[in-house]
Coordinates of C-alpha atoms in Angstrom, one line a residue:
F14 CA 36.9 -6.9 15.4
K15 CA 34.6 -3.8 15.2
Y16 CA 32.0 -6.5 15.7
S17 CA 33.8 -8.1 18.7
V18 CA 34.2 -4.7 20.7
L19 CA 30.6 -3.7 20.4
A20 CA 29.3 -7.4 21.6
A21 CA 31.6 -6.9 24.5
A22 CA 30.4 -3.0 25.2
L23 CA 26.9 -4.1 24.6
S24 CA 27.3 -7.3 26.6
A25 CA 28.6 -5.2 29.7
L26 CA 25.8 -2.8 29.6
L27 CA 22.5 -5.1 29.0
T28 CA 20.7 -7.3 30.9
A29 CA 17.8 -10.1 29.7
C30 CA 13.9 -8.0 29.9
G31 CA 14.5 -8.7 24.9
G32 CA 4.0 -19.5 -1.0
S33 CA 3.7 -19.3 -4.8
N34 CA 3.5 -22.4 -6.6
N35 CA 4.8 -23.7 -9.6
Y36 CA 2.3 -26.3 -10.9
N37 CA 3.8 -28.6 -13.3
N38 CA 1.0 -30.0 -15.9
G39 CA 3.2 -31.9 -18.0
T40 CA 4.9 -29.0 -20.6
Q41 CA 6.7 -26.9 -17.4
T42 CA 9.9 -28.1 -16.5
P43 CA 9.1 -30.0 -13.2
F44 CA 10.2 -28.3 -9.8
Q45 CA 13.5 -28.4 -9.0
P46 CA 14.1 -27.8 -5.2
K47 CA 16.7 -25.2 -3.9
T48 CA 18.6 -24.9 -0.9
V49 CA 18.8 -21.2 0.2
S50 CA 20.9 -20.4 3.4
G51 CA 20.6 -17.6 6.0
T52 CA 21.4 -15.6 8.4
A53 CA 19.9 -14.3 11.9
V54 CA 21.4 -10.2 12.6
D55 CA 21.2 -8.9 15.9
F56 CA 24.3 -9.8 16.1
Y57 CA 24.1 -13.0 15.3
L58 CA 21.2 -15.2 17.1
A59 CA 21.7 -19.1 17.5
D60 CA 19.1 -22.0 18.0
A61 CA 16.5 -19.3 16.8
T62 CA 13.4 -20.5 14.9
V63 CA 12.8 -19.5 11.4
Q64 CA 9.8 -19.3 10.7
F65 CA 8.1 -19.0 6.9
D66 CA 5.1 -17.4 7.6
N67 CA 3.7 -17.9 3.7
C68 CA 4.3 -21.7 4.3
K69 CA 2.7 -24.5 5.8
D70 CA 3.6 -28.2 5.9
A71 CA 1.8 -31.5 4.8
N72 CA -0.3 -31.6 8.4
G73 CA -1.2 -27.7 8.1
L74 CA 1.5 -27.0 10.8
P75 CA 3.9 -23.7 10.8
V76 CA 7.3 -24.1 8.2
F77 CA 10.5 -23.6 10.3
V78 CA 14.1 -24.7 10.4
K79 CA 16.7 -23.5 13.3
T80 CA 19.4 -21.8 13.5
D81 CA 23.0 -23.0 14.2
A82 CA 25.8 -21.8 16.6
A83 CA 26.3 -19.1 14.1
G84 CA 23.2 -18.0 13.1
K85 CA 23.4 -20.2 10.4
F86 CA 20.2 -21.7 8.7
T87 CA 19.1 -23.9 5.8
F88 CA 15.8 -24.4 3.9
K89 CA 15.1 -26.5 1.0
T90 CA 12.1 -25.2 -0.9
T91 CA 9.2 -27.2 -1.9
E92 CA 6.6 -27.1 -4.5
T93 CA 4.4 -25.0 -2.2
C94 CA 7.1 -22.8 -0.4
Q95 CA 9.0 -21.5 -2.7
S96 CA 7.7 -17.7 -1.3
S97 CA 7.5 -16.4 1.9
A98 CA 7.6 -14.2 4.1
I99 CA 10.6 -14.7 7.3
T100 CA 9.8 -14.1 11.0
V101 CA 12.9 -15.4 13.2
T102 CA 12.4 -15.5 17.0
G103 CA 14.0 -17.2 20.2
G104 CA 17.3 -18.0 20.4
T105 CA 20.6 -15.9 21.9
D106 CA 22.8 -13.7 20.9
I107 CA 25.7 -15.0 20.6
G108 CA 27.4 -11.4 20.9
T109 CA 25.6 -9.8 23.9
G110 CA 24.8 -14.1 25.8
L111 CA 21.7 -13.0 26.1
P112 CA 17.8 -14.1 25.1
F113 CA 16.6 -12.6 22.4
T114 CA 13.7 -11.6 23.1
G115 CA 12.0 -9.1 19.9
A116 CA 11.5 -10.7 16.3
L117 CA 12.9 -9.8 12.5
K118 CA 11.1 -9.8 9.9
L119 CA 12.2 -10.2 5.8
K120 CA 9.2 -9.3 3.3
S121 CA 7.8 -11.8 1.0
T122 CA 10.3 -13.1 -1.3
N123 CA 10.4 -15.5 -4.0
L124 CA 13.2 -18.1 -2.5
Q125 CA 13.2 -20.0 -5.0
S126 CA 14.4 -17.1 -7.8
L127 CA 17.0 -15.7 -5.2
N128 CA 20.8 -15.4 -7.3
S129 CA 22.8 -15.9 -4.8
N130 CA 20.9 -18.6 -2.9
S131 CA 21.0 -17.2 0.6
T132 CA 19.8 -14.0 2.3
V133 CA 19.9 -12.1 6.0
V134 CA 17.0 -10.9 8.4
S135 CA 18.2 -7.8 9.7
P136 CA 17.0 -5.1 11.5
L137 CA 17.0 -3.4 8.0
T138 CA 14.8 -5.7 6.9
T139 CA 12.8 -5.8 9.2
L140 CA 12.2 -2.2 9.2
Q141 CA 12.0 -2.7 5.4
S142 CA 9.0 -5.3 6.3
Y143 CA 7.4 -3.4 7.9
L144 CA 7.6 -0.3 5.6
G145 CA 4.5 -2.0 3.5
S146 CA 6.0 -0.6 0.3
S147 CA 6.7 -3.0 -3.1
S148 CA 9.5 -0.3 -4.2
N149 CA 13.1 -1.5 -1.9
A150 CA 13.8 2.2 -3.0
D151 CA 11.2 3.9 -0.8
I152 CA 13.1 2.4 2.5
K153 CA 16.3 5.2 1.3
P154 CA 15.1 7.8 3.2
I155 CA 14.4 5.6 6.3
L156 CA 18.3 4.6 6.2
E157 CA 19.3 8.0 5.4
K158 CA 16.7 9.4 8.9
L159 CA 18.2 6.9 11.2
G160 CA 21.5 9.0 9.8
L161 CA 23.8 6.0 8.3
S162 CA 26.5 6.9 6.8
P163 CA 26.4 7.9 2.4
E164 CA 29.3 5.2 1.9
I165 CA 26.7 2.4 2.9
I166 CA 23.3 4.0 1.6
N167 CA 25.1 4.7 -2.1
K168 CA 26.4 0.7 -1.7
L169 CA 23.0 -0.5 -0.9
E170 CA 21.5 2.1 -3.7
A171 CA 24.0 0.0 -6.0
A172 CA 22.2 -3.3 -5.2
G173 CA 19.2 -2.0 -5.1
F174 CA 17.8 -1.6 -1.6
D175 CA 17.8 -5.4 -1.2
L176 CA 18.6 -5.4 2.2
A177 CA 18.3 -8.9 2.3
Q178 CA 21.8 -8.9 0.5
Y179 CA 23.2 -6.9 3.1
D180 CA 24.9 -8.1 6.2
P181 CA 26.6 -5.2 8.4
V182 CA 29.0 -7.6 10.2
R183 CA 30.1 -9.4 7.0
D184 CA 30.1 -7.0 4.7
D185 CA 32.5 -4.3 6.9
A186 CA 30.1 -2.0 8.0
P187 CA 31.8 0.9 9.1
A188 CA 31.7 1.1 13.0
R189 CA 29.1 3.5 13.5
D190 CA 27.1 2.4 10.7
M191 CA 27.4 -1.2 12.9
A192 CA 26.5 0.7 16.1
I193 CA 23.7 2.4 14.8
I194 CA 21.8 -0.6 13.3
F195 CA 22.5 -2.2 16.6
A196 CA 21.2 0.3 18.7
V197 CA 18.1 0.0 16.5
Q198 CA 17.3 -3.3 17.2
Q199 CA 17.9 -2.6 21.2
L200 CA 15.9 0.3 21.1
A201 CA 13.4 -1.6 18.8
N202 CA 13.6 -5.0 22.1
Q203 CA 13.3 -2.6 24.8
V204 CA 10.2 -1.5 22.8
E205 CA 8.9 -4.8 22.4
D206 CA 9.4 -6.1 25.8
N207 CA 8.3 -3.4 27.4
L208 CA 4.4 -3.6 25.7
Q209 CA 4.3 -6.9 25.7
A210 CA 4.5 -7.1 29.8
L211 CA 1.7 -4.0 30.2
N212 CA -1.5 -5.6 31.2
K213 CA -5.5 -4.6 30.7
S214 CA -7.2 -4.3 34.0
D215 CA -8.5 -8.5 33.9
G216 CA -5.4 -8.9 33.9
T217 CA -4.8 -10.4 30.1
Y218 CA -1.4 -9.1 28.3
P219 CA -3.6 -8.3 25.0
I220 CA -0.5 -6.6 23.0
S221 CA 1.3 -9.8 21.4
R222 CA 5.5 -9.8 20.6
E223 CA 4.1 -9.7 16.9
K224 CA 1.9 -6.6 17.6
A225 CA 4.6 -5.3 20.3
T226 CA 7.0 -5.1 17.1
E227 CA 4.6 -4.0 14.7
I228 CA 4.7 -1.2 17.2
A229 CA 8.2 -0.7 17.5
F230 CA 9.1 -0.8 14.4
S231 CA 6.1 1.6 12.8
S232 CA 6.8 4.0 15.2
I233 CA 10.5 3.8 14.3
I234 CA 9.7 4.8 10.7
S235 CA 6.9 7.3 11.4
Q236 CA 9.2 9.2 13.6
T237 CA 12.4 9.2 11.8
A238 CA 10.7 11.3 9.2
A239 CA 10.4 14.7 10.7
N240 CA 13.9 13.8 12.8
T241 CA 16.8 12.0 12.5
L242 CA 17.9 9.5 15.1
F243 CA 21.6 9.8 14.7
P244 CA 22.3 13.7 13.5
T245 CA 25.7 13.8 14.2
N246 CA 28.9 12.2 13.1
D247 CA 29.2 10.1 16.1
A248 CA 26.8 7.3 17.3
I249 CA 25.2 9.6 20.1
I250 CA 21.1 9.2 19.7
S251 CA 18.9 12.6 18.6
N252 CA 17.2 12.5 22.8
T253 CA 14.4 14.8 20.6
A254 CA 13.6 11.7 17.4
L255 CA 14.4 8.9 20.6
N256 CA 11.4 10.7 22.7
A257 CA 8.7 11.2 19.4
I258 CA 9.3 7.2 18.8
L259 CA 8.2 6.3 22.5
T260 CA 5.0 8.8 22.8
K261 CA 4.2 7.1 19.3
A262 CA 4.9 3.8 20.7
V263 CA 3.2 4.1 23.9
S264 CA 0.6 5.6 22.3
D265 CA -0.5 3.1 20.0
A266 CA 0.3 0.5 23.0
G267 CA -2.8 2.4 24.4
T268 CA -5.2 1.9 22.0
V269 CA -4.4 -1.8 21.6
I270 CA -4.7 -1.8 25.2
N271 CA -8.4 -0.5 25.2
D272 CA -8.4 0.0 29.1
P273 CA -9.4 3.1 30.8
N274 CA -8.9 1.4 33.6
A275 CA -5.0 0.4 33.3
A276 CA -3.3 3.2 32.2
I277 CA -0.2 3.4 30.8
D278 CA 2.9 4.5 33.6
P279 CA 4.6 7.4 32.0
A280 CA 7.5 6.1 33.6
L281 CA 7.9 3.6 31.5
A282 CA 9.4 5.8 27.8
S283 CA 10.8 7.9 30.3
Q284 CA 12.8 4.1 31.7
I285 CA 13.4 3.1 28.2
S286 CA 14.6 6.4 26.9
S287 CA 17.7 6.2 29.5
N288 CA 18.1 2.9 28.8
I289 CA 18.8 3.4 25.2
T290 CA 20.8 6.4 25.7
S291 CA 23.3 4.6 28.1
I292 CA 23.4 1.8 25.2
S293 CA 23.9 4.5 22.6
N294 CA 26.9 6.4 24.5
T295 CA 28.4 2.5 25.5
L296 CA 28.3 2.1 21.5
N297 CA 30.1 5.0 21.4
G298 CA 32.6 5.2 23.7
A299 CA 33.3 1.4 22.2

């Protein structure tokens, strides 16, 4: 019910803009393929591309699968693809009915040893991926600064902050926590969309989708260290934290563009801020 209400609220508002190897030398147990199931969460993403970043097929091409109509995917490990980071792109958000223009990430994971045989790729795993830490526990202060409830943070801590096992829809997160998680993804999506559209004076577009995603989530991580994104008991975003994130993202984008003749329109951050504030207010009302 909470998922349906939040999805309906967003769809009424938004418009589309957004390996290791177990070598068998004759003395070890022969490799046994393992079928892994997964879910792509931005609400859920249908017909999205799930790429296994550290794996190549026999022709040296990237290994990928597609999600089904419910955002689910399956993958069978191979001897040359047992551990990998995952990137999810494309597809359609089945909650809002809009194309997904950003990217979701999962840090390098040993797929062969997953106890649950399943994984989730979500806004939270994307944050964890860009945190760049080997310790899962390092994500805790980021989650606290996002404004997630102690109930959810304690639950995640008890699971060792294995965010790849946490689906905020399936695992019955409180409505406010769901709203925060989806608002964070919408913030990232809008930053990604706008940064990819920036061009240099020669007409080229220097910020790739991968780089735009990195800038968006890295800005969220760095700026929430000083300001809680959702500081109160509702789902209203902090203007101070939001503007700090957007200022950082625009600054980093300018560094990548590196063209004195292609200044970034100062209205860009204001427009994104206005959009995200509207999204936050809509989710809060829902």
